[in-house]
Backbone as numpy.savetxt, mean C-alpha at the origin, in Angstrom:
# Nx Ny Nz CAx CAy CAz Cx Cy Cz
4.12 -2.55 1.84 4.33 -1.17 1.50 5.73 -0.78 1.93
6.59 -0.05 1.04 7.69 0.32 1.63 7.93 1.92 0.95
8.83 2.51 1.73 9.19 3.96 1.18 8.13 4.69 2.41
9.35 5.57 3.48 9.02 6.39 4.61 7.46 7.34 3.57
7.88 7.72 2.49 6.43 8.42 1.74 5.09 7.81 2.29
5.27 6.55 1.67 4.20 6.04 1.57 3.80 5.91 3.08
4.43 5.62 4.05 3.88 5.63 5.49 3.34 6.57 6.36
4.46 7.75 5.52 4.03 9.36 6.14 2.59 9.35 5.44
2.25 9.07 4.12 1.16 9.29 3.65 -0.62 8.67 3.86
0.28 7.22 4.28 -0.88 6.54 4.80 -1.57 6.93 6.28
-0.38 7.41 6.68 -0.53 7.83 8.13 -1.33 9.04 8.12
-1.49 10.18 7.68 -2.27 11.38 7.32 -3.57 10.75 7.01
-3.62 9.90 5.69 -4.94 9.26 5.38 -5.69 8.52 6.31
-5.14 7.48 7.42 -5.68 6.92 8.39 -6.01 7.42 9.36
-5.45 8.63 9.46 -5.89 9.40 11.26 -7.10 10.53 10.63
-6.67 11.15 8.98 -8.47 11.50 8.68 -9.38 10.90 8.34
-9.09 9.32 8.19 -10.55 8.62 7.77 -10.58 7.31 8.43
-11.99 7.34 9.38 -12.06 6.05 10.36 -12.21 4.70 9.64
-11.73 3.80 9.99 -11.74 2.66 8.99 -12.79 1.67 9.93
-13.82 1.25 9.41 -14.87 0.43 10.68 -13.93 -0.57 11.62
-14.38 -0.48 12.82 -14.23 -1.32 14.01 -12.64 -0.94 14.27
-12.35 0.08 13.74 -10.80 0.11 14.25 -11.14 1.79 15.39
-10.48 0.95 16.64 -11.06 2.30 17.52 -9.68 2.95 18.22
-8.59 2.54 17.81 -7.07 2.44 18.16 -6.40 3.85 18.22
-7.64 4.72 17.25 -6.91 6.45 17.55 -5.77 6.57 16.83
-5.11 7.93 16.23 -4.27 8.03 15.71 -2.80 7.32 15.97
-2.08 7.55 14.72 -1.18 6.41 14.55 -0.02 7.37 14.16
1.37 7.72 14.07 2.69 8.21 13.03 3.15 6.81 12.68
2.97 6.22 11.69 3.69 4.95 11.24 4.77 5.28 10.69
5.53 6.37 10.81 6.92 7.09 10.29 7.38 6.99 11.49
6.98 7.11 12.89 7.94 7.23 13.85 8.61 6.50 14.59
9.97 6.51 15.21 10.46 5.39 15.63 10.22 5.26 16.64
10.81 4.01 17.63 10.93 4.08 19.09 12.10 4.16 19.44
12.55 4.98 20.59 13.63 5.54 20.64 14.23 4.76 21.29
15.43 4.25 21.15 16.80 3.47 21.83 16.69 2.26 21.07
15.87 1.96 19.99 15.56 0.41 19.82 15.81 0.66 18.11
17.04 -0.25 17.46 18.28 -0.16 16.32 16.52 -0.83 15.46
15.96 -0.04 14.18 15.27 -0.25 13.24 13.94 -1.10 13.80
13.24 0.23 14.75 12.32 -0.63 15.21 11.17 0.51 15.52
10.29 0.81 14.86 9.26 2.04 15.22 7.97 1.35 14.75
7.25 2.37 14.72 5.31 2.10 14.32 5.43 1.74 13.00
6.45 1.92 11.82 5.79 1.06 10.19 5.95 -0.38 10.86
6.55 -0.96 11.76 6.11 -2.53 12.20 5.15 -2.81 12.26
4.30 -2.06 12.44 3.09 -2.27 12.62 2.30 -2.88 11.37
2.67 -2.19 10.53 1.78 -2.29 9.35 1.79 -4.29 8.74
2.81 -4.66 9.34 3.30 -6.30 9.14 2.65 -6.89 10.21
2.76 -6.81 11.05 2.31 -7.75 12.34 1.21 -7.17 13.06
0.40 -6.64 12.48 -1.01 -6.28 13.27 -2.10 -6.50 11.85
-2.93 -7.32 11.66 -3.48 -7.45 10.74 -4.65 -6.78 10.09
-5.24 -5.95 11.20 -5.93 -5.12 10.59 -5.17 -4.11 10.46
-3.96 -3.46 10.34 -3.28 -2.23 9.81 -2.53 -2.50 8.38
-2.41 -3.97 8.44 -1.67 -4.74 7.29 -2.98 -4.49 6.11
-4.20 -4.88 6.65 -5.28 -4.64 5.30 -5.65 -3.20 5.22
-5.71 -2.24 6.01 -5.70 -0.97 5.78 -4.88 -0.27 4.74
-3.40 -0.90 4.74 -2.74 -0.36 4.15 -2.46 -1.08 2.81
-3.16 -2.08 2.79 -3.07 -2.54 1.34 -4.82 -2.18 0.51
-5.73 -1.54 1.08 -6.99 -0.80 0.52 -6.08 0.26 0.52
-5.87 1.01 1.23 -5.49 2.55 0.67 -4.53 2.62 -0.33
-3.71 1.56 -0.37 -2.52 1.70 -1.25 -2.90 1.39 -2.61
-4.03 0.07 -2.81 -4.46 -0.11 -4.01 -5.91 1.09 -4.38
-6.57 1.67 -3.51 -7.69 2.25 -3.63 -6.93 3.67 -4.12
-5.87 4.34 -3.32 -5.34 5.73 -3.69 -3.97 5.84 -3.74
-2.97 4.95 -3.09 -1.47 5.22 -2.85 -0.69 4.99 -3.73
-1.43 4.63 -4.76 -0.04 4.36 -5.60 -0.91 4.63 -6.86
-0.10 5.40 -8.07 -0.23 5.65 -9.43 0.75 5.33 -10.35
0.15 4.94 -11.33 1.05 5.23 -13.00 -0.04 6.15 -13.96
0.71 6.83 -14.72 -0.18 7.13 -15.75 -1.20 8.58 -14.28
-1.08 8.95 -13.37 -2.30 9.95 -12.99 -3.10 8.78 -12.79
-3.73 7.37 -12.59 -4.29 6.67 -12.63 -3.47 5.72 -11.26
-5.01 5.38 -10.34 -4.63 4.40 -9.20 -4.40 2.76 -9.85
-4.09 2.13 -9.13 -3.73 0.67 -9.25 -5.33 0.27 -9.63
-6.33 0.33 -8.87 -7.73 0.40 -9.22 -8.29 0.60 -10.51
-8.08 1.90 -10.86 -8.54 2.04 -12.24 -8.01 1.57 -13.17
-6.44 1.18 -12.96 -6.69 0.73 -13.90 -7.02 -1.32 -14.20
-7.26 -1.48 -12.98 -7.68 -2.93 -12.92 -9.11 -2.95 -13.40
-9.97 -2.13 -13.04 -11.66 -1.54 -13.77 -11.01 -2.09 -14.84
-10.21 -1.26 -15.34 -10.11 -1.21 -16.95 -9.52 -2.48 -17.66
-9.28 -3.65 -16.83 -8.53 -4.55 -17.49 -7.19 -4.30 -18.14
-6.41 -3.41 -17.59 -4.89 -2.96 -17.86 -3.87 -3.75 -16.90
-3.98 -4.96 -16.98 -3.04 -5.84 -16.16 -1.54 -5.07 -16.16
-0.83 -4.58 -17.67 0.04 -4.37 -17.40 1.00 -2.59 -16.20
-0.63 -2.03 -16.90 -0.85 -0.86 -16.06 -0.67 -1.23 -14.45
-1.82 -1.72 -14.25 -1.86 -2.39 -12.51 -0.26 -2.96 -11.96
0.42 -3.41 -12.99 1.38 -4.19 -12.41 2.60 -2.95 -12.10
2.35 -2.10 -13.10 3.49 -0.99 -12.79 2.87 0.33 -11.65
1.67 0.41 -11.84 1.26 0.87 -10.51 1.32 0.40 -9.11
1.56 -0.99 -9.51 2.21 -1.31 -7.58 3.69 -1.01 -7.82
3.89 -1.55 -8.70 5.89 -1.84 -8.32 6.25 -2.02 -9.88
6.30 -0.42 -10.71 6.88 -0.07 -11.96 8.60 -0.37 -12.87
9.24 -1.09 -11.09 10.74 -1.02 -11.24 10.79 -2.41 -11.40
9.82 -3.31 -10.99 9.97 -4.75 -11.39 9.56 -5.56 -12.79
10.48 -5.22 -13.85 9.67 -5.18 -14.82 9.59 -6.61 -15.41
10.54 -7.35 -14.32 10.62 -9.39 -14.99 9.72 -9.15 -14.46
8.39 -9.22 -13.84 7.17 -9.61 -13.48 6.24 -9.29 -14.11
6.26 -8.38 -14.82 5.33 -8.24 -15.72 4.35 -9.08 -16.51
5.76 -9.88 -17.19 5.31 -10.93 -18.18 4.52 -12.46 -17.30
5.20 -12.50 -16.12 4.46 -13.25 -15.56 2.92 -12.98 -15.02
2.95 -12.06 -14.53 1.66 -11.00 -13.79 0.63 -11.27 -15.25
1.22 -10.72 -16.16 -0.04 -11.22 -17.39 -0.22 -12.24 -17.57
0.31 -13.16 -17.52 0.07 -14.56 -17.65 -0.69 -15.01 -16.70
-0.22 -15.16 -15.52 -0.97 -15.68 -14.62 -2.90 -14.93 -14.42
-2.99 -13.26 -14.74 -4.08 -13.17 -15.10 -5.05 -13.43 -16.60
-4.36 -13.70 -17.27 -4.75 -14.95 -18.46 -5.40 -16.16 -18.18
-4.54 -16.54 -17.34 -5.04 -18.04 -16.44 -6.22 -18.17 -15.50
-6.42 -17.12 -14.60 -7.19 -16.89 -13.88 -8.53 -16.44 -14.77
């Protein structure tokens, strides 16, 4: 996940909704630690593994849209190319691969 948004946002979503067995209490994954050059709580989201899968359910379940439509719906729907621009719309050489490879699968 990248973009301060998306962290400010996940961060709101995670401190109102308990995620099972996580008992760790609220989180600002926007905030830094002070004196220390590019180093705060979104670290977290990489090197702690249950915050790493938190944030990839919320992100595919609600954080990210194309179309008014989550990454989710439109995978329900079999819209590979939809899904692919709902994670990351600016990468568009992947596309053609992203369909392919779910062709294959």
């Amino acid at each position: 996940m990248t973009g301060r948004a998306n962290y400010e946002t996940f961060s709101k979503y995670r401190n109102k909704n308990v995620f099972p067995e996580d008992n760790t209490g609220s989180i600002d994954f926007t905030e830094e630690k002070i004196g220390v050059t590019l180093k705060g709580n979104y670290l977290e989201l990489s090197e702690n593994p249950m915050y790493a899968t938190q944030t990839a359910l919320w992100f595919w379940n609600e954080g990210t849209k194309y179309n008014k439509k989550t990454a989710k719906e439109h995978a329900d729907a079999d819209v590979v190319d939809s899904v692919s621009k709902a994670i990351n719309r600016y990468d568009t050489n992947a596309l053609p691969k992203r369909a392919k490879n779910y062709e294959r699968a």
